[in-house]
XYZ file of C-alpha atoms in Angstrom:
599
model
C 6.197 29.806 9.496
C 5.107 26.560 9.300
C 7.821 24.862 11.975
C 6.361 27.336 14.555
C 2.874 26.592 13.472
C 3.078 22.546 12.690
C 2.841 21.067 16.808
C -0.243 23.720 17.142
C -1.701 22.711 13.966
C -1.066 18.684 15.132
C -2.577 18.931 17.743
C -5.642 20.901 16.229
C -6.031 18.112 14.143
C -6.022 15.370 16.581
C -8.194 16.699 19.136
C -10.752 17.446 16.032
C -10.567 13.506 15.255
C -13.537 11.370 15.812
C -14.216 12.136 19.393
C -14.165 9.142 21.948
C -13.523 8.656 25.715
C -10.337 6.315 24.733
C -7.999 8.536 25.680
C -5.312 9.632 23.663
C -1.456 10.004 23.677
C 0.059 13.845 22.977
C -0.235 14.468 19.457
C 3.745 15.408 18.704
C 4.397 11.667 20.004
C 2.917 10.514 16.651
C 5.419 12.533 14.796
C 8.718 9.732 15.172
C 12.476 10.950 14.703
C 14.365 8.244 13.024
C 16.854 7.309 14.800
C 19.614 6.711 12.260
C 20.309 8.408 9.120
C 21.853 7.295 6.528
C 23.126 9.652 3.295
C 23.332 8.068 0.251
C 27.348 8.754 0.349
C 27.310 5.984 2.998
C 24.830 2.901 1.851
C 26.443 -0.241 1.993
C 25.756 -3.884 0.620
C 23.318 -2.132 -2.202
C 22.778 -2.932 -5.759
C 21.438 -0.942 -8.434
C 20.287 -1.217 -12.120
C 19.644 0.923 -14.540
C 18.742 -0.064 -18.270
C 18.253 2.344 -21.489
C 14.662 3.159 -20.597
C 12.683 5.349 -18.252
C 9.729 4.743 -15.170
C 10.982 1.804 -13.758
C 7.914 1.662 -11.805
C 6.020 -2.155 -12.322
C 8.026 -4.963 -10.252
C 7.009 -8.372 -10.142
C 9.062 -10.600 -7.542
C 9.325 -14.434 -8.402
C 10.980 -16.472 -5.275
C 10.991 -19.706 -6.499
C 13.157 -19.103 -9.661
C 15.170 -15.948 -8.004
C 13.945 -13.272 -10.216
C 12.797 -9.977 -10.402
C 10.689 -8.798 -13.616
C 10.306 -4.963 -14.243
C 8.273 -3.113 -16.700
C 9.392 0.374 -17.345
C 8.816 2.706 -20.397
C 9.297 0.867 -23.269
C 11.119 -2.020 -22.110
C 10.652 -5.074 -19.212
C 13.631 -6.819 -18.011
C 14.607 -10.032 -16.005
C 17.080 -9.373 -12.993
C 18.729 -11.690 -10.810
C 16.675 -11.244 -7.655
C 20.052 -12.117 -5.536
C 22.269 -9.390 -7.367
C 20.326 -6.851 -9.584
C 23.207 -5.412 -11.082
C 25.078 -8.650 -11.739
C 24.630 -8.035 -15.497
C 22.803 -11.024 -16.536
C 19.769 -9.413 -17.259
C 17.500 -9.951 -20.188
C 15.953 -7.269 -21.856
C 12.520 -7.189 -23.874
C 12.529 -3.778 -25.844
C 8.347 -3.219 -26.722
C 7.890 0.858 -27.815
C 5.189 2.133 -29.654
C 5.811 3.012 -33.143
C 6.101 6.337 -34.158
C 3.181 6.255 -36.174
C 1.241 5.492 -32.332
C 3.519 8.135 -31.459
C 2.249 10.933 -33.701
C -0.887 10.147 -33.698
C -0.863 10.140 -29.855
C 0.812 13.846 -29.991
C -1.897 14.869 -32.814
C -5.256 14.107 -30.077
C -3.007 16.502 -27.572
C -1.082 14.498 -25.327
C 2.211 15.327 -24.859
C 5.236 13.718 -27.166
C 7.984 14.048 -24.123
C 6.560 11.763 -21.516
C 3.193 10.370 -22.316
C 2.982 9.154 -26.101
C 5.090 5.967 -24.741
C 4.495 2.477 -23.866
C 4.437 2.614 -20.248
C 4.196 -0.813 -19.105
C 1.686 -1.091 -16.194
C 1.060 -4.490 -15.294
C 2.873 -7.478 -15.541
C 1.585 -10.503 -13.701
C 2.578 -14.418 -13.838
C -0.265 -15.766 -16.332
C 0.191 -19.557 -15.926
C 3.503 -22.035 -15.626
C 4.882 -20.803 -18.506
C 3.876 -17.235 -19.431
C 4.325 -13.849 -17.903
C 1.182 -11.365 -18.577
C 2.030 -7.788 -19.662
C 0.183 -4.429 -20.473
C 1.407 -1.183 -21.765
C -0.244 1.716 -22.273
C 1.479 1.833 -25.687
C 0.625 5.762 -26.653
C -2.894 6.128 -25.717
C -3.311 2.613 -27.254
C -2.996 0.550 -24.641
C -1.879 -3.367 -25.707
C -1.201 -6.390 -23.681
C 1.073 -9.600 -24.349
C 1.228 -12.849 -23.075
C 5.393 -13.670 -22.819
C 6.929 -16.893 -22.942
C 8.630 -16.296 -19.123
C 11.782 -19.032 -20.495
C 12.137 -17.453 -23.523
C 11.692 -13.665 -22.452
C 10.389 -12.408 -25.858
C 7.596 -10.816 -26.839
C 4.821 -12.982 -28.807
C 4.225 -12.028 -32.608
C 0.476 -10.879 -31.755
C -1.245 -8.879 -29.050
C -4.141 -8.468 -27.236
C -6.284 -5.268 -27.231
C -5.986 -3.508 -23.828
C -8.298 -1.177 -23.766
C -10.625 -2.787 -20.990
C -7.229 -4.185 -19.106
C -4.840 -0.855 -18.716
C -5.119 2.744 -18.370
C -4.788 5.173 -21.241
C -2.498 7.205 -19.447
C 0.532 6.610 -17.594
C 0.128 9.026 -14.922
C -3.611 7.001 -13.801
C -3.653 5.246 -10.359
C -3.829 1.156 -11.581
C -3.903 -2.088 -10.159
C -4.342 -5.155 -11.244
C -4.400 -9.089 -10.152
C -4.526 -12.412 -12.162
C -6.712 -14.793 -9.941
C -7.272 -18.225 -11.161
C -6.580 -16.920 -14.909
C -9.161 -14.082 -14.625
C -7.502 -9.897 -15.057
C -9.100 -7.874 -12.089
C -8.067 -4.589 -12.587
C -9.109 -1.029 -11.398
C -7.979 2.526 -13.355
C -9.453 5.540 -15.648
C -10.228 3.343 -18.586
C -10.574 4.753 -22.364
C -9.766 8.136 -23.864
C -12.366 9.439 -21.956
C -10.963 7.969 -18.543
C -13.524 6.452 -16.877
C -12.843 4.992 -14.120
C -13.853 1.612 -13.075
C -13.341 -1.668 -11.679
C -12.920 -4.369 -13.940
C -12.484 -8.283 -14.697
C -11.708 -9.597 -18.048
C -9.946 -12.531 -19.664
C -12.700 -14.341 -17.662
C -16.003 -16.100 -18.837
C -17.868 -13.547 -17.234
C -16.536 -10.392 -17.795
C -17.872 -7.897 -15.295
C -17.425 -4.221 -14.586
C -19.036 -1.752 -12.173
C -22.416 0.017 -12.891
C -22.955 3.685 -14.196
C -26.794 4.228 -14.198
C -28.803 5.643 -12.488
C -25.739 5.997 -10.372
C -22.102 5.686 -10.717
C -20.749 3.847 -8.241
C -17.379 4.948 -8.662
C -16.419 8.992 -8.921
C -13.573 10.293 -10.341
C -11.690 7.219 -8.673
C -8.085 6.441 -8.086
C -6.977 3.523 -8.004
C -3.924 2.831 -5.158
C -4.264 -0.959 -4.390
C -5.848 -4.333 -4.525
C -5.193 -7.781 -3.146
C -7.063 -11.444 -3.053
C -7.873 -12.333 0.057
C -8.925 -16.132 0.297
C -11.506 -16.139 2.619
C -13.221 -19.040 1.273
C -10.228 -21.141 2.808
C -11.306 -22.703 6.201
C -14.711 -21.185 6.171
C -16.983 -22.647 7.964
C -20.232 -20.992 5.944
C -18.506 -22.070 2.700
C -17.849 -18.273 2.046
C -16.151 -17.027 -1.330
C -13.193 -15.638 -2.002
C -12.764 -11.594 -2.191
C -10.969 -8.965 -3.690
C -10.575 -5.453 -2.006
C -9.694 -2.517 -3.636
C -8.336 0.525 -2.092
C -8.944 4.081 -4.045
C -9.491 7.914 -3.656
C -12.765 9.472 -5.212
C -15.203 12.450 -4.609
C -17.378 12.033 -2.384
C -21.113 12.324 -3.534
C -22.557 11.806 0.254
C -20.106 14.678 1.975
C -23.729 17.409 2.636
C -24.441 14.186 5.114
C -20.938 14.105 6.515
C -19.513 14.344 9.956
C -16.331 14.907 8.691
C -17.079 18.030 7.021
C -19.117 20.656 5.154
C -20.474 19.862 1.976
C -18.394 20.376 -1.170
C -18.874 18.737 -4.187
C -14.841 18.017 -5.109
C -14.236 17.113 -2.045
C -11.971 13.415 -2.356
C -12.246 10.868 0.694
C -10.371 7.531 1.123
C -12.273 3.889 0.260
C -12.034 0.270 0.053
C -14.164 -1.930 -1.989
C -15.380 -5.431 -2.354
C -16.164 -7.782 -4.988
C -16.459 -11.787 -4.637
C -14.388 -13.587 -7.006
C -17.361 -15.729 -7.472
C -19.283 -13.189 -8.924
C -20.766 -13.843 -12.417
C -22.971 -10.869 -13.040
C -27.104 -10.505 -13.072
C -29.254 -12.885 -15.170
C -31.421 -9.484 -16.819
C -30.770 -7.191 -13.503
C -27.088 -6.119 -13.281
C -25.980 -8.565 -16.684
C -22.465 -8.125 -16.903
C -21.910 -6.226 -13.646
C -20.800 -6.946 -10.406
C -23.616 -7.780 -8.073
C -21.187 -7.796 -4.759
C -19.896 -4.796 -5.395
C -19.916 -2.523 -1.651
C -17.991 0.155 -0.857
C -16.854 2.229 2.559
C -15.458 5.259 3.699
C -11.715 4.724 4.930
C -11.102 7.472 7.871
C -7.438 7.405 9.598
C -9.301 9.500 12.086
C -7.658 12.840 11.717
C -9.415 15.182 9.521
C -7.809 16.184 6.056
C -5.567 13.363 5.875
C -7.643 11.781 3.109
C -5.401 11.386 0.023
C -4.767 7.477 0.017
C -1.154 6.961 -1.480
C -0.245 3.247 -0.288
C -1.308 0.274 1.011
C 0.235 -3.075 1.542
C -1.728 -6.146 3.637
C -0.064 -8.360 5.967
C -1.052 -12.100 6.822
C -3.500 -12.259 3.722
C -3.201 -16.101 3.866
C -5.083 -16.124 7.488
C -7.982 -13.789 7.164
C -8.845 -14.009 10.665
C -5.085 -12.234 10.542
C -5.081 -10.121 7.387
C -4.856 -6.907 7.705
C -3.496 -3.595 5.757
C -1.677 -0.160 6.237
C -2.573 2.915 4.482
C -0.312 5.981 4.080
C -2.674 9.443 3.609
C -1.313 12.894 2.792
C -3.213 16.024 3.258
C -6.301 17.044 0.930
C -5.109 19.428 -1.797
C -6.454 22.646 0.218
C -3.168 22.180 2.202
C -0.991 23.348 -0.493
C 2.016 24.921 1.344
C 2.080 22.288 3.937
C 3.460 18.937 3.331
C 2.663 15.938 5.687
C 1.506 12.216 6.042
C 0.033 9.922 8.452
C -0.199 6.045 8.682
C -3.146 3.826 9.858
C -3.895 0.503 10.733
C -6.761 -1.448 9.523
C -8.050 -5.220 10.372
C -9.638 -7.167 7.919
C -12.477 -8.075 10.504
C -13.642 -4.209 11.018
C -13.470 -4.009 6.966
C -16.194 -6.874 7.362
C -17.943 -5.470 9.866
C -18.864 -2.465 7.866
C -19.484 -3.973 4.928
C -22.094 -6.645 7.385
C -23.530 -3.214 8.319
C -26.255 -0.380 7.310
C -25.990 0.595 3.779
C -26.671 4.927 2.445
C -29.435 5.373 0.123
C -29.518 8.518 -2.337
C -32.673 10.415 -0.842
C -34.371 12.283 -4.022
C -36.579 14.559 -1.435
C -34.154 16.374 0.031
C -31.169 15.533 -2.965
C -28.694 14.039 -0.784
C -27.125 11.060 0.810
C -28.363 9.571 3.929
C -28.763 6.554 5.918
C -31.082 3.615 4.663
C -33.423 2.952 7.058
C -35.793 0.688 5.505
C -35.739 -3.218 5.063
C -32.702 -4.882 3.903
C -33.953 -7.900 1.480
C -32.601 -11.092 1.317
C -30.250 -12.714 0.702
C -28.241 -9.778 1.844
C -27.892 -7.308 -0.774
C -23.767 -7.470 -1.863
C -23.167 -10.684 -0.071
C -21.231 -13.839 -1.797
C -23.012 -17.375 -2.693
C -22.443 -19.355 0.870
C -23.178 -23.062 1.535
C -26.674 -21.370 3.318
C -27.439 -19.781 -0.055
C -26.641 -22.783 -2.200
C -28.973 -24.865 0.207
C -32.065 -22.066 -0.355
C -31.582 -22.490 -4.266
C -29.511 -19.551 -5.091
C -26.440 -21.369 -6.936
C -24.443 -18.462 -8.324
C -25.295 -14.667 -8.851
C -27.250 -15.233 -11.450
C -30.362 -16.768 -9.635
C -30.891 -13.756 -7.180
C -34.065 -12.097 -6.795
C -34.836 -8.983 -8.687
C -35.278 -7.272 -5.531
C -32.019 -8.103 -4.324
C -30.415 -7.011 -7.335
C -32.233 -3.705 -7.602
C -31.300 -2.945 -4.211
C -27.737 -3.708 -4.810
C -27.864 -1.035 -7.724
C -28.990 1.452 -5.422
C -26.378 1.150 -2.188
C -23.361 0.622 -3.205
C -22.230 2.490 -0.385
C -21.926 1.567 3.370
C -23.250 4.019 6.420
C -20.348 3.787 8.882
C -16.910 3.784 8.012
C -13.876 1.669 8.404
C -11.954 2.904 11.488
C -8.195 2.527 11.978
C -7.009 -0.414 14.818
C -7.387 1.646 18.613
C -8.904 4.236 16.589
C -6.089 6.038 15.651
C -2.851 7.022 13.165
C 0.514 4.955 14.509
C 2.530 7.743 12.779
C 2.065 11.717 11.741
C 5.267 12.813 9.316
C 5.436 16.163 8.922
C 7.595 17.293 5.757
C 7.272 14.187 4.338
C 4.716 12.512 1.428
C 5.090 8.430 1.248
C 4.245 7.241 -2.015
C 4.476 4.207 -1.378
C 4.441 1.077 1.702
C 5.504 -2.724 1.930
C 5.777 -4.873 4.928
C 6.331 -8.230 6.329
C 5.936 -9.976 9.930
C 9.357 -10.271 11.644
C 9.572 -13.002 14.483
C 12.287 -12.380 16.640
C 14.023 -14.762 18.362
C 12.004 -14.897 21.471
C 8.816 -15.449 20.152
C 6.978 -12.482 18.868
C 6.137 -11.157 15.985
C 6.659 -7.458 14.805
C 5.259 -5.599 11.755
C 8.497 -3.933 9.800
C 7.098 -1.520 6.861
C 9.111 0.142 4.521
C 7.946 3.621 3.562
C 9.191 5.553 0.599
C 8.718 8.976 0.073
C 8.180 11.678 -2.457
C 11.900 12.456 -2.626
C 13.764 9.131 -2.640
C 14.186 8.219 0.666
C 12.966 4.828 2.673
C 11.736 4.831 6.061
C 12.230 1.499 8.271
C 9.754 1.118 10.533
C 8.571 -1.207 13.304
C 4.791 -1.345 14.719
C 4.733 -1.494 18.244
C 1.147 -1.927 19.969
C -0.502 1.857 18.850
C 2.499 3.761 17.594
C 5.575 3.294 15.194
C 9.242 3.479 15.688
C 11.353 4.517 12.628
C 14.461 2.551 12.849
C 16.289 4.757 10.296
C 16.168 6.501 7.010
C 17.948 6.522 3.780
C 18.777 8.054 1.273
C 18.027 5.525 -1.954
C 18.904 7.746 -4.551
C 21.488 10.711 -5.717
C 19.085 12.879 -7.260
C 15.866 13.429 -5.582
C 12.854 11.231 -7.191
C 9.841 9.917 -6.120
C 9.768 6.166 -4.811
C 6.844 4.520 -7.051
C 7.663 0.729 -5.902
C 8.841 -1.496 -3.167
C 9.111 -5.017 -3.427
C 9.880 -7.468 -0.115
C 12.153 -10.727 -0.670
C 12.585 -12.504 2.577
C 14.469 -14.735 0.366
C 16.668 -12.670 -0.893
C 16.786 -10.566 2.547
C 16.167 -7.528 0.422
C 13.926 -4.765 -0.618
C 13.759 -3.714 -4.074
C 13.049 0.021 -4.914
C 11.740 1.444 -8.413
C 11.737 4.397 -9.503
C 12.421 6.411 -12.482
C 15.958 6.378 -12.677
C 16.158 2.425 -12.094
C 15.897 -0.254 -9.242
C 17.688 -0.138 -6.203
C 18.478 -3.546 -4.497
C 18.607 -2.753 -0.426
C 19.415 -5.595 2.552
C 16.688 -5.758 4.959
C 19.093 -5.087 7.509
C 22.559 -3.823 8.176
C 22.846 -4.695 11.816
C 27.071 -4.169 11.285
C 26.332 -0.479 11.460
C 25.641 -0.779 15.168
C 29.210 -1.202 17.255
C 27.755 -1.166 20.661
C 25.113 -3.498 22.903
C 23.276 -0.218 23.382
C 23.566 0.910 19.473
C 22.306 -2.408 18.483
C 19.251 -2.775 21.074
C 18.143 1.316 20.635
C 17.909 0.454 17.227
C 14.954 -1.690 17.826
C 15.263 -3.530 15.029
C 13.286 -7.030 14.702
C 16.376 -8.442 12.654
C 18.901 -7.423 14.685
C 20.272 -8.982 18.189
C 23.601 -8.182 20.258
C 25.729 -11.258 20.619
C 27.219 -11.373 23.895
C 29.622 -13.940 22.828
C 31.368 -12.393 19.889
C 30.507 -8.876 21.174
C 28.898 -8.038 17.762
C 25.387 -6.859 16.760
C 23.924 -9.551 14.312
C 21.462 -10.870 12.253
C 18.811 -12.764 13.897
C 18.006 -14.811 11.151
C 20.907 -16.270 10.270
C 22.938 -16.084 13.834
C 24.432 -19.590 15.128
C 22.734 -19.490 18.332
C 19.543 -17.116 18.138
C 17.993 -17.331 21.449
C 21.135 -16.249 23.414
C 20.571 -12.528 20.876
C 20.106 -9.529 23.412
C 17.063 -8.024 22.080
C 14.438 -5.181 23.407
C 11.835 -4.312 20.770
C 9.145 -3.054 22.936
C 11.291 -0.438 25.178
C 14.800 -0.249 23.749
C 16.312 0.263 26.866
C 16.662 -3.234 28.091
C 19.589 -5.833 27.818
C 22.849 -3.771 28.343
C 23.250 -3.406 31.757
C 25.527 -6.603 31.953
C 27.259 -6.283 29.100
C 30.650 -4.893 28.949
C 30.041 -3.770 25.525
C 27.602 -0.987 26.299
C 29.723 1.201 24.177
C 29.219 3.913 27.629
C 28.305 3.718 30.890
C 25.365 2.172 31.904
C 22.235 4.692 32.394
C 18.273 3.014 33.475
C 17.302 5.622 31.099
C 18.058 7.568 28.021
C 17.646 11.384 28.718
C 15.267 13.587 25.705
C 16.558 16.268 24.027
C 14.440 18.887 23.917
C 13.782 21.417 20.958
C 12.926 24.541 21.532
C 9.536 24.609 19.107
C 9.129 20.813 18.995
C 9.723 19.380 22.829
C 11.612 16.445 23.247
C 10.844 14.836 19.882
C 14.448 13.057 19.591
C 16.853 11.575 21.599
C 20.124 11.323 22.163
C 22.762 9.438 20.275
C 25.619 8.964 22.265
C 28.833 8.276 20.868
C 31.106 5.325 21.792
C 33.664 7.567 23.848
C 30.506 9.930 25.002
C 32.505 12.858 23.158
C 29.955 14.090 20.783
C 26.267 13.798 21.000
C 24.142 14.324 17.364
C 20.512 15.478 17.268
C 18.153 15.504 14.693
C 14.321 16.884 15.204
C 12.147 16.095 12.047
């Protein structure tokens, strides 16, 4: 019912998107057909490993000395980032004892997957030390391991303020300048909260008279330097991305008031932050969070995000994969949005919401905004009024930060809208990287895995997505919980629970013809019209003479007397009888077959 339903239902849920006068392109455009697919029967140039433990789902790339670190249940291992599966691994084997173990099963959790030690973080410390946490059966320890050595250390650290309790808990977690930022449901009781320890001033979020945080997930987090070339002396930042319930909804746009309704956010903290003098003392007093709206109603679960170009700010900014809210039970899709660091910025620069007790619900603040600026980092400005670190603000300013933690408008997606509607398909997980191609520009490629083992290639062009092809990763369906990027190592690195899957970026070899290799539209590869051969950009003898046509994918060929066919201006649409012409064709070499596929 749902095939016949899903372009209706699309475009419901477009036109019912924030409404604007931009207009806006047919909604079954956003839903891209990849144009290769590729069965697991048929990968090529992969790697795989597979050790004697479980949840291979914590990957920690190091370039400079070729390795890739994995935490999994009850074990971390070092792989050779240029051949996983080369054997030379080393193997750290850390489980919980089975004392931990019963006594884990006797408060009720359950002995077959959660009374482990799931390792959930594992972060370079310092030059010579790895830093690891486990949840270690409801116990949760961490470890600081000699990286050389790969062994565990003969004590530990308590975790309890550093990892979740239990496994199946959004986390994330950073090491910045030697300080733990982290963000999950901490304790037995599983609050959630965002948190830095192993730091002078240890800080966490605030839970009276409000919580700032409700019933949070935690998805993602990443440093952004922003103090680097500022010309206000501004701080450093840390953004967190998370779903919770939303406490503001009866004052909503977006929809009708229901208390468990969950909506998408980022969050802010300054890495400068050291807490309140007597207001806010050991609490973050730049704390400021935002609604996060990919501008199609019910798409609000956040499941991934990556950020690109986090060393420029000016540059940085992040993708977010959504699924449907839980309401949509028998109908499975995702969507994926843009956001820019600036507009992030913006928002939190703008009008905060104040709890109104009158009327018992969430509304706009409309009165005066003390200064310094409530949530703000210490600037050169600030320093030159007095105000040295966190610590000297004004009570005023402090109460006020206790008070609106939460922004008025909302961060928008780039043009205002998804790049890409999947139906049938829930990502788990997203990576990218810029790609420049040979003549000059620059693409975003992301890598999306999804709930049943496959990995989308994808290219952003300008306010939509092409998916360049999808595979099939593993055997057995399973859901992909990590992706890893080595331009180094040309490769992307999948965990999951089975193992790790070592991919190539690119297998440009797959495409025989001119037109193959430029409908492909992939930033790696370029047609060689000298040895007749699609190839890879980046390490082709002569780059610029690559035939390449990112934008259109119809451009290059004409010439060529590799076309694989005869030359056509324009490639002609199928179309599906429910769907329109949501594919294309793929015409063989000889033009004796022609394979569709409408997703």
């Amino acid at each position: 019912m749902w095939g016949r339903l899903w372009p209706l239902l699309l475009s419901f849920l477009t036109a019912a998107a924030v409404p604007g006068p931009s207009p806006r392109r047919p909604s079954r455009e956003l839903d891209a057909t990849p144009r290769m697919t590729i069965p697991y029967e048929e990968l090529s140039g992969t790697r795989h490993f597979k050790g004697p433990a479980q949840n291979y789902s914590t990957l920690l790339l190091e370039e400079a000395s070729a390795r890739l670190l994995v935490g999994a249940r009850g074990a971390l291992f070092s792989l050779n980032a240029h051949d996983i599966g080369d054997g030379s691994h080393k193997e750290i084997h850390w489980e919980a004892s089975p004392e931990m173990q019963t006594k884990c099963h006797q408060k009720g959790k359950n002995n077959q997957t959660e009374c482990f030690n799931h390792v959930r973080f594992l972060q370079r410390l310092n030059a010579t030390h790895l830093y690891a946490c486990g949840t270690h059966a409801f116990q949760p320890l961490c470890a600081a391991i000699d990286a050389e050595a790969f062994t565990l250390p003969s004590s530990f650290e308590e975790g309890k303020e550093k990892c979740p309790y239990d496994p199946a808990r959004g986390f994330t977690g950073l090491i910045i300048d030697g300080g733990l930022y982290t963000a999950t449901r901490y304790e037995f009781r599983s609050i959630p909260d965002i948190r830095r320890s192993r730091h002078p001033h240890s800080l966490r979020t605030e839970e009276a008279p409000m919580h700032w945080l409700n019933d949070a997930e935690f998805v993602f987090s990443v440093l952004v330097r922003e103090s680097k070339a500022s010309a206000v002396g501004d701080d450093d930042k840390v953004y967190y991305f998370f779903t919770e319930r939303a406490t503001e909804e009866g004052s909503s746009n977006f929809a009708q008031s229901r208390s468990s309704h969950r909506v998408a956010r980022v969050a802010r903290v300054c890495k400068g932050d050291l807490g309140g003098k007597k207001i806010l003392q050991k609490k973050w007093t730049s704390f400021l969070k935002a609604r996060l709206v990919c501008h199609i109603p019910q798409y609000e679960t956040l499941r991934g995000v990556c950020s690109v170009d986090v060393d420029t700010s000016a540059r940085t900014h992040f993708y977010a994969a959504f699924t449907l809210t839980t309401q949509w039970k028998t109908l499975e899709a995702s969507a994926i949005c843009r956001y820019d660091l600036t507009e992030v910025q913006a928002v939190f620069a703008g009008p905060y919401m104040e709890y109104q007790d009158g009327v018992r619900r969430w509304g706009r603040y409309e009165g005066g905004v003390p200064e310094p600026r409530p949530g703000s980092c210490i600037t050169d400005l600030l320093r030159s009024q007095g105000y040295n670190s966190s610590q000297d603000l004004p009570s005023l300013v402090l109460d006020f930060v206790k008070l609106h933690p939460l922004m008025a408008r909302p961060v928008v997606p780039t043009r205002g809208r998804p790049l890409l509607l999947k139906r049938s398909v829930r990502y788990t997980h997203l990576t990218g990287t810029p790609v420049t191609t040979p003549a000059g520009p620059t693409y975003d490629l992301l890598f999306l895995g999804t709930a049943d083992g496959w990995i989308h290639k994808a290219v952003v062009l300008g306010s939509g997505m092409h998916i360049i092809e999808e595979t099939q990763v593993f055997k057995e369906p399973q859901s992909v919980e990590n992706l890893v990027i080595s331009p180094m190592q040309h490769s992307l690195y999948v965990g999951a629970s089975s193992g790790v899957t070592q991919l190539p970026l690119s297998s440009c070899s797959r495409y025989r013809s001119c037109y193959d290799c430029i409908l492909a539209r992939d930033p790696y590869c370029g047609w060689d019209p000298s040895t007749h051969a699609c190839l890879e950009a980046n390490t082709a003898v002569n780059r610029t003479a690559l035939i390449q046509d990112i934008e259109r994918g119809n451009r290059g060929c004409e010439s060529n007397r590799d076309t694989g066919r005869a030359c056509r201006s324009r490639w002609p649409q199928c179309h599906h009888p429910l769907h329109g012409p949501l594919c294309r064709m793929v015409l063989t070499p000889d033009e004796t077959s022609v394979s569709k596929r409408a997703t």
